[in-house]
Amino acid sequence: LAELVAAAALAYPSLLPSERQIADDRKRRQADKEGYEIDQGIFLRAVLGSPAAGRHLLDTMLLPTPRALELLPAFRRTGEVRTRSVLLERRGEAAHLTMRRDDCLNAEDVEQVDDMETAVDLALLDPRVRVGVVRGGEMTHPRYRGKRVFSAGINLKSLHAGGISLVGFLLRREVGYLHKLVRGVRTDGECGERREGAWHARTVEKPWIGAVDTFAIGGGMQLLLVLDHVVAAADAYFTLPAAREGIVPGAGNFRLGRHTGPRVSRQIILQGRRLWASEPDARLVADEVVEPEEMDAAIARGVERLSAPAVVANRRMLNLAEEPPEEFRRYIAEFALQQALRLYDQDVIAKVGRFAGEAGAGTAAAAGAETRPRDE
């Protein structure tokens, strides 16, 4: 994505902002930016909307990142990689990806998206890994100190400061690591070995488990929609506060209705309904709801079940039936423009500024959670 818009800007400077213009704009608060990213959104809607170019771009985004290829030998040897945002550990046949931004309740920014994609690539490329597990680590936030938290969603404080970009965060997240969780990582034999029987598939796919402690807000809930098995603690909740924040919840609009049906998805996305794990409707998002102290055992059971030899072939067929690639391409093409427009709307700028003020050193999503009563 980044290489494409940079090359297009050089070839057609009247259509797209230069890398220098984007870099200068990135130094400004969201409220003070020129809005160059809207031009990128218009351009990417056209590219992704083209059956030929869009399909090629999405396929290319399934390639492993250079950073992951660099770290792969060490991960295969030691079974562990630590970045600022993520700890990836191979335990037996499972790769445990722990989100550990304890300073901001795992609210995602550009750095965390990069770390997540790196970890997903490594888990998929390691032949000793059969199942991936995504969970939040323990927090240092005053209210949640010592507790595990899954994710507070997008870091709206970072958005207010101008640090959330259309190409480097919002689109890369959707067609990068989230897309790889669904479709797998493309190898093309450049990872040092060619898999036996690789003629039948250009990607390496594996099943994924999500383990939700405390809450999965916004992007955290979006992440659950691409996983194969979700375990939630009985005191956890899920929410997609898109209308409250003023932005589009990624591909959540594309995927949520498939899980919950259209009525519940509209309640969650348009009206901000919060689903508590103890509610019957929460079982449309989570496969298992267990007491917090039983989470480890539930995860272990899930790993054992999803390690069966036929799981990968069947999840591939399920994903083709439930999320056809062409339908995803058409959705993400329109998302590129609509999200670009929302980023610069005055209601969004006002809301993220207010949320960032409430959050202080934390995150906007967390500030919202802090100020709402638990029985809302």
Short mmCIF file of N, CA, C and O in Angstrom, two decimals, residues 37-133:
data_model
loop_
_atom_site.label_atom_id
_atom_site.label_comp_id
_atom_site.label_asym_id
_atom_site.label_seq_id
_atom_site.Cartn_x
_atom_site.Cartn_y
_atom_site.Cartn_z
N GLU A 37 -4.89 12.82 2.83
CA GLU A 37 -5.23 11.40 2.79
C GLU A 37 -6.55 11.12 2.08
O GLU A 37 -6.79 10.00 1.64
N ILE A 38 -7.39 12.12 1.96
CA ILE A 38 -8.63 11.93 1.21
C ILE A 38 -8.32 11.60 -0.24
O ILE A 38 -8.95 10.74 -0.85
N ASP A 39 -7.29 12.27 -0.80
CA ASP A 39 -6.87 11.95 -2.17
C ASP A 39 -6.37 10.52 -2.27
O ASP A 39 -6.62 9.82 -3.26
N GLN A 40 -5.67 10.06 -1.23
CA GLN A 40 -5.22 8.67 -1.23
C GLN A 40 -6.42 7.72 -1.16
O GLN A 40 -6.42 6.67 -1.81
N GLY A 41 -7.43 8.08 -0.38
CA GLY A 41 -8.62 7.26 -0.29
C GLY A 41 -9.35 7.15 -1.62
O GLY A 41 -9.83 6.07 -2.00
N ILE A 42 -9.45 8.27 -2.35
CA ILE A 42 -10.09 8.26 -3.67
C ILE A 42 -9.32 7.34 -4.62
O ILE A 42 -9.90 6.52 -5.34
N PHE A 43 -8.00 7.47 -4.60
CA PHE A 43 -7.15 6.66 -5.47
C PHE A 43 -7.26 5.17 -5.13
O PHE A 43 -7.44 4.33 -6.01
N LEU A 44 -7.17 4.84 -3.84
CA LEU A 44 -7.19 3.43 -3.45
C LEU A 44 -8.56 2.80 -3.63
O LEU A 44 -8.66 1.60 -3.87
N ARG A 45 -9.63 3.60 -3.55
CA ARG A 45 -10.93 3.02 -3.87
C ARG A 45 -10.96 2.56 -5.32
O ARG A 45 -11.49 1.49 -5.64
N ALA A 46 -10.37 3.36 -6.21
CA ALA A 46 -10.35 2.99 -7.63
C ALA A 46 -9.47 1.76 -7.87
O ALA A 46 -9.85 0.85 -8.61
N VAL A 47 -8.30 1.73 -7.24
CA VAL A 47 -7.40 0.59 -7.44
C VAL A 47 -8.02 -0.69 -6.88
O VAL A 47 -8.07 -1.72 -7.55
N LEU A 48 -8.48 -0.63 -5.62
CA LEU A 48 -9.08 -1.82 -5.02
C LEU A 48 -10.39 -2.20 -5.68
O LEU A 48 -10.78 -3.37 -5.68
N GLY A 49 -11.07 -1.22 -6.25
CA GLY A 49 -12.32 -1.49 -6.93
C GLY A 49 -12.15 -2.16 -8.28
O GLY A 49 -13.10 -2.70 -8.84
N SER A 50 -10.94 -2.15 -8.82
CA SER A 50 -10.65 -2.81 -10.08
C SER A 50 -10.46 -4.31 -9.84
O SER A 50 -9.61 -4.70 -9.02
N PRO A 51 -11.21 -5.18 -10.52
CA PRO A 51 -11.04 -6.62 -10.29
C PRO A 51 -9.61 -7.09 -10.49
O PRO A 51 -9.13 -7.94 -9.73
N ALA A 52 -8.91 -6.55 -11.47
CA ALA A 52 -7.54 -6.99 -11.74
C ALA A 52 -6.56 -6.38 -10.75
O ALA A 52 -5.82 -7.08 -10.05
N ALA A 53 -6.55 -5.04 -10.67
CA ALA A 53 -5.58 -4.36 -9.81
C ALA A 53 -5.86 -4.61 -8.33
O ALA A 53 -4.95 -4.82 -7.53
N GLY A 54 -7.14 -4.60 -7.97
CA GLY A 54 -7.50 -4.81 -6.57
C GLY A 54 -7.14 -6.20 -6.09
O GLY A 54 -6.62 -6.38 -5.00
N ARG A 55 -7.42 -7.19 -6.93
CA ARG A 55 -7.09 -8.56 -6.56
C ARG A 55 -5.58 -8.73 -6.40
O ARG A 55 -5.09 -9.37 -5.47
N HIS A 56 -4.83 -8.11 -7.33
CA HIS A 56 -3.37 -8.19 -7.25
C HIS A 56 -2.84 -7.52 -5.99
O HIS A 56 -1.96 -8.06 -5.31
N LEU A 57 -3.38 -6.36 -5.64
CA LEU A 57 -2.91 -5.64 -4.46
C LEU A 57 -3.18 -6.43 -3.19
O LEU A 57 -2.30 -6.56 -2.32
N LEU A 58 -4.38 -6.97 -3.05
CA LEU A 58 -4.70 -7.75 -1.86
C LEU A 58 -3.84 -9.01 -1.77
O LEU A 58 -3.42 -9.41 -0.68
N ASP A 59 -3.57 -9.62 -2.92
CA ASP A 59 -2.72 -10.80 -2.92
C ASP A 59 -1.30 -10.45 -2.50
O ASP A 59 -0.66 -11.17 -1.73
N THR A 60 -0.80 -9.32 -2.97
CA THR A 60 0.54 -8.88 -2.62
C THR A 60 0.66 -8.59 -1.13
O THR A 60 1.70 -8.85 -0.50
N MET A 61 -0.41 -8.06 -0.53
CA MET A 61 -0.37 -7.73 0.89
C MET A 61 -0.33 -8.97 1.78
O MET A 61 -0.13 -8.86 2.98
N LEU A 62 -0.51 -10.16 1.20
CA LEU A 62 -0.38 -11.40 1.96
C LEU A 62 1.07 -11.88 2.08
O LEU A 62 1.35 -12.83 2.80
N LEU A 63 1.99 -11.21 1.38
CA LEU A 63 3.40 -11.58 1.51
C LEU A 63 3.90 -11.26 2.91
O LEU A 63 3.46 -10.29 3.54
N PRO A 64 4.84 -12.05 3.43
CA PRO A 64 5.40 -11.73 4.75
C PRO A 64 6.19 -10.43 4.69
O PRO A 64 6.77 -10.09 3.66
N THR A 65 6.21 -9.71 5.79
CA THR A 65 6.94 -8.46 5.83
C THR A 65 8.45 -8.74 5.88
O THR A 65 8.88 -9.79 6.39
N PRO A 66 9.27 -7.83 5.37
CA PRO A 66 10.73 -8.00 5.47
C PRO A 66 11.19 -8.18 6.92
O PRO A 66 12.11 -8.95 7.20
N ARG A 67 10.54 -7.48 7.85
CA ARG A 67 10.91 -7.61 9.26
C ARG A 67 10.68 -9.03 9.76
O ARG A 67 11.50 -9.59 10.49
N ALA A 68 9.55 -9.63 9.36
CA ALA A 68 9.27 -11.00 9.80
C ALA A 68 10.28 -11.98 9.21
O ALA A 68 10.74 -12.89 9.91
N LEU A 69 10.65 -11.82 7.95
CA LEU A 69 11.62 -12.71 7.34
C LEU A 69 12.98 -12.59 8.02
O LEU A 69 13.71 -13.59 8.16
N GLU A 70 13.31 -11.39 8.47
CA GLU A 70 14.57 -11.19 9.17
C GLU A 70 14.57 -11.88 10.53
O GLU A 70 15.58 -12.44 10.97
N LEU A 71 13.42 -11.87 11.22
CA LEU A 71 13.32 -12.46 12.56
C LEU A 71 13.03 -13.95 12.54
O LEU A 71 13.17 -14.62 13.58
N LEU A 72 12.62 -14.48 11.40
CA LEU A 72 12.16 -15.87 11.33
C LEU A 72 13.22 -16.89 11.78
O LEU A 72 12.90 -17.80 12.55
N PRO A 73 14.48 -16.80 11.33
CA PRO A 73 15.46 -17.80 11.79
C PRO A 73 15.60 -17.84 13.31
O PRO A 73 15.69 -18.93 13.90
N ALA A 74 15.63 -16.67 13.94
CA ALA A 74 15.76 -16.62 15.40
C ALA A 74 14.53 -17.20 16.08
O ALA A 74 14.64 -17.92 17.09
N PHE A 75 13.34 -16.93 15.53
CA PHE A 75 12.12 -17.46 16.15
C PHE A 75 12.07 -18.98 16.01
O PHE A 75 11.69 -19.68 16.95
N ARG A 76 12.47 -19.49 14.86
CA ARG A 76 12.49 -20.95 14.69
C ARG A 76 13.46 -21.60 15.67
O ARG A 76 13.22 -22.70 16.16
N ARG A 77 14.57 -20.91 15.95
CA ARG A 77 15.59 -21.48 16.82
C ARG A 77 15.21 -21.38 18.29
O ARG A 77 15.37 -22.34 19.06
N THR A 78 14.67 -20.23 18.71
CA THR A 78 14.42 -20.00 20.14
C THR A 78 12.96 -20.14 20.54
O THR A 78 12.65 -20.33 21.72
N GLY A 79 12.05 -20.00 19.57
CA GLY A 79 10.62 -20.08 19.90
C GLY A 79 10.09 -18.86 20.61
O GLY A 79 9.02 -18.91 21.22
N GLU A 80 10.80 -17.71 20.50
CA GLU A 80 10.34 -16.50 21.19
C GLU A 80 10.81 -15.26 20.45
O GLU A 80 11.95 -15.19 19.99
N VAL A 81 9.91 -14.29 20.35
CA VAL A 81 10.24 -12.96 19.82
C VAL A 81 9.51 -11.93 20.68
O VAL A 81 8.31 -12.07 20.94
N ARG A 82 10.25 -10.92 21.11
CA ARG A 82 9.67 -9.84 21.90
C ARG A 82 9.79 -8.53 21.13
O ARG A 82 10.88 -8.17 20.67
N THR A 83 8.68 -7.83 20.99
CA THR A 83 8.70 -6.46 20.49
C THR A 83 8.05 -5.59 21.57
O THR A 83 7.61 -6.08 22.60
N ARG A 84 7.99 -4.30 21.32
CA ARG A 84 7.40 -3.43 22.34
C ARG A 84 5.94 -3.77 22.60
O ARG A 84 5.46 -3.72 23.73
N SER A 85 5.21 -4.16 21.56
CA SER A 85 3.77 -4.36 21.68
C SER A 85 3.36 -5.81 21.87
O SER A 85 2.25 -6.07 22.33
N VAL A 86 4.22 -6.75 21.50
CA VAL A 86 3.80 -8.14 21.39
C VAL A 86 4.90 -9.06 21.92
O VAL A 86 6.08 -8.82 21.72
N LEU A 87 4.47 -10.13 22.60
CA LEU A 87 5.34 -11.25 22.94
C LEU A 87 4.80 -12.47 22.21
O LEU A 87 3.64 -12.84 22.36
N LEU A 88 5.65 -13.10 21.39
CA LEU A 88 5.27 -14.31 20.67
C LEU A 88 6.08 -15.46 21.21
O LEU A 88 7.31 -15.43 21.20
N GLU A 89 5.39 -16.51 21.69
CA GLU A 89 6.05 -17.67 22.27
C GLU A 89 5.49 -18.94 21.66
O GLU A 89 4.27 -19.10 21.58
N ARG A 90 6.36 -19.84 21.28
CA ARG A 90 5.93 -21.15 20.83
C ARG A 90 5.92 -22.09 22.03
O ARG A 90 6.95 -22.31 22.67
N ARG A 91 4.75 -22.60 22.35
CA ARG A 91 4.61 -23.56 23.45
C ARG A 91 3.99 -24.82 22.88
O ARG A 91 2.81 -24.84 22.52
N GLY A 92 4.80 -25.85 22.76
CA GLY A 92 4.32 -27.06 22.11
C GLY A 92 4.00 -26.75 20.65
O GLY A 92 4.84 -26.21 19.92
N GLU A 93 2.79 -27.06 20.23
CA GLU A 93 2.38 -26.82 18.83
C GLU A 93 1.62 -25.51 18.66
O GLU A 93 1.12 -25.24 17.58
N ALA A 94 1.57 -24.70 19.70
CA ALA A 94 0.82 -23.44 19.63
C ALA A 94 1.76 -22.24 19.72
O ALA A 94 2.73 -22.25 20.47
N ALA A 95 1.44 -21.20 18.96
CA ALA A 95 2.13 -19.92 19.06
C ALA A 95 1.23 -18.98 19.85
O ALA A 95 0.11 -18.67 19.41
N HIS A 96 1.68 -18.55 21.01
CA HIS A 96 0.91 -17.66 21.87
C HIS A 96 1.35 -16.21 21.62
O HIS A 96 2.48 -15.84 21.94
N LEU A 97 0.45 -15.44 21.05
CA LEU A 97 0.71 -14.03 20.74
C LEU A 97 0.04 -13.20 21.84
O LEU A 97 -1.19 -13.14 21.93
N THR A 98 0.85 -12.59 22.68
CA THR A 98 0.33 -11.81 23.80
C THR A 98 0.51 -10.32 23.52
O THR A 98 1.64 -9.85 23.34
N MET A 99 -0.60 -9.60 23.44
CA MET A 99 -0.54 -8.15 23.26
C MET A 99 -0.16 -7.53 24.61
O MET A 99 -0.85 -7.78 25.61
N ARG A 100 0.89 -6.72 24.64
CA ARG A 100 1.40 -6.27 25.94
C ARG A 100 1.67 -4.78 26.00
O ARG A 100 2.65 -4.34 26.61
N ARG A 101 0.78 -3.99 25.41
CA ARG A 101 0.87 -2.55 25.59
C ARG A 101 0.15 -2.20 26.89
O ARG A 101 -0.98 -1.68 26.89
N ASP A 102 0.80 -2.52 28.01
CA ASP A 102 0.17 -2.35 29.30
C ASP A 102 -0.07 -0.89 29.66
O ASP A 102 -0.87 -0.58 30.53
N ASP A 103 0.63 0.04 28.95
CA ASP A 103 0.47 1.46 29.24
C ASP A 103 -0.83 2.03 28.70
O ASP A 103 -1.31 3.06 29.15
N CYS A 104 -1.45 1.33 27.70
CA CYS A 104 -2.64 1.90 27.07
C CYS A 104 -3.72 0.85 26.82
O CYS A 104 -4.51 0.97 25.88
N LEU A 105 -3.76 -0.19 27.64
CA LEU A 105 -4.81 -1.21 27.54
C LEU A 105 -4.87 -1.85 26.16
O LEU A 105 -5.93 -2.17 25.65
N ASN A 106 -3.69 -2.01 25.55
CA ASN A 106 -3.58 -2.62 24.22
C ASN A 106 -4.35 -1.88 23.14
O ASN A 106 -4.81 -2.48 22.16
N ALA A 107 -4.50 -0.56 23.31
CA ALA A 107 -5.08 0.25 22.24
C ALA A 107 -4.07 0.34 21.11
O ALA A 107 -2.89 0.63 21.33
N GLU A 108 -4.51 0.09 19.89
CA GLU A 108 -3.60 -0.03 18.76
C GLU A 108 -3.18 1.31 18.18
O GLU A 108 -4.00 2.21 17.99
N ASP A 109 -1.89 1.40 17.87
CA ASP A 109 -1.34 2.50 17.10
C ASP A 109 -0.53 1.89 15.96
O ASP A 109 -0.55 0.67 15.74
N VAL A 110 0.19 2.72 15.21
CA VAL A 110 0.94 2.24 14.05
C VAL A 110 1.97 1.20 14.46
O VAL A 110 2.15 0.17 13.79
N GLU A 111 2.67 1.43 15.58
CA GLU A 111 3.69 0.50 16.03
C GLU A 111 3.09 -0.86 16.36
O GLU A 111 3.65 -1.90 16.01
N GLN A 112 1.93 -0.87 17.02
CA GLN A 112 1.35 -2.16 17.38
C GLN A 112 0.86 -2.91 16.16
O GLN A 112 0.96 -4.15 16.10
N VAL A 113 0.33 -2.21 15.16
CA VAL A 113 -0.09 -2.89 13.93
C VAL A 113 1.11 -3.56 13.27
O VAL A 113 1.02 -4.70 12.79
N ASP A 114 2.24 -2.88 13.24
CA ASP A 114 3.45 -3.46 12.66
C ASP A 114 3.90 -4.69 13.46
O ASP A 114 4.24 -5.73 12.90
N ASP A 115 3.87 -4.57 14.78
CA ASP A 115 4.26 -5.70 15.63
C ASP A 115 3.31 -6.88 15.48
O ASP A 115 3.73 -8.05 15.48
N MET A 116 2.02 -6.60 15.36
CA MET A 116 1.04 -7.68 15.21
C MET A 116 1.24 -8.41 13.89
O MET A 116 1.20 -9.65 13.84
N GLU A 117 1.47 -7.67 12.81
CA GLU A 117 1.66 -8.33 11.53
C GLU A 117 2.94 -9.17 11.54
O GLU A 117 2.98 -10.28 11.00
N THR A 118 3.99 -8.65 12.16
CA THR A 118 5.23 -9.41 12.27
C THR A 118 4.99 -10.72 13.01
O THR A 118 5.44 -11.79 12.58
N ALA A 119 4.28 -10.66 14.14
CA ALA A 119 4.03 -11.86 14.94
C ALA A 119 3.15 -12.85 14.19
O ALA A 119 3.38 -14.08 14.25
N VAL A 120 2.12 -12.38 13.51
CA VAL A 120 1.25 -13.27 12.74
C VAL A 120 2.05 -13.96 11.64
O VAL A 120 1.92 -15.18 11.42
N ASP A 121 2.90 -13.21 10.94
CA ASP A 121 3.75 -13.82 9.90
C ASP A 121 4.62 -14.93 10.48
O ASP A 121 4.72 -16.02 9.91
N LEU A 122 5.26 -14.65 11.61
CA LEU A 122 6.16 -15.64 12.21
C LEU A 122 5.42 -16.90 12.63
O LEU A 122 5.90 -18.02 12.40
N ALA A 123 4.25 -16.74 13.23
CA ALA A 123 3.47 -17.90 13.65
C ALA A 123 3.05 -18.74 12.45
O ALA A 123 3.07 -19.98 12.50
N LEU A 124 2.69 -18.07 11.36
CA LEU A 124 2.26 -18.80 10.17
C LEU A 124 3.43 -19.47 9.46
O LEU A 124 3.27 -20.55 8.89
N LEU A 125 4.59 -18.85 9.49
CA LEU A 125 5.74 -19.38 8.74
C LEU A 125 6.51 -20.46 9.49
O LEU A 125 7.28 -21.20 8.88
N ASP A 126 6.33 -20.57 10.79
CA ASP A 126 7.05 -21.60 11.57
C ASP A 126 6.34 -22.94 11.39
O ASP A 126 5.19 -23.11 11.83
N PRO A 127 6.99 -23.92 10.78
CA PRO A 127 6.31 -25.21 10.52
C PRO A 127 5.97 -25.98 11.79
O PRO A 127 5.14 -26.89 11.75
N ARG A 128 6.57 -25.64 12.92
CA ARG A 128 6.26 -26.36 14.16
C ARG A 128 4.99 -25.85 14.82
O ARG A 128 4.49 -26.46 15.77
N VAL A 129 4.46 -24.74 14.35
CA VAL A 129 3.24 -24.16 14.91
C VAL A 129 2.04 -24.67 14.14
O VAL A 129 1.99 -24.59 12.91
N ARG A 130 1.06 -25.21 14.86
CA ARG A 130 -0.18 -25.68 14.24
C ARG A 130 -1.36 -24.77 14.54
O ARG A 130 -2.33 -24.72 13.77
N VAL A 131 -1.32 -24.06 15.67
CA VAL A 131 -2.44 -23.22 16.11
C VAL A 131 -1.87 -21.93 16.68
O VAL A 131 -0.83 -21.94 17.35
N GLY A 132 -2.56 -20.82 16.42
CA GLY A 132 -2.18 -19.54 17.01
C GLY A 132 -3.18 -19.13 18.09
O GLY A 132 -4.39 -19.40 17.97
N VAL A 133 -2.69 -18.48 19.14
CA VAL A 133 -3.54 -18.00 20.24
C VAL A 133 -3.25 -16.52 20.44
O VAL A 133 -2.09 -16.12 20.57
#
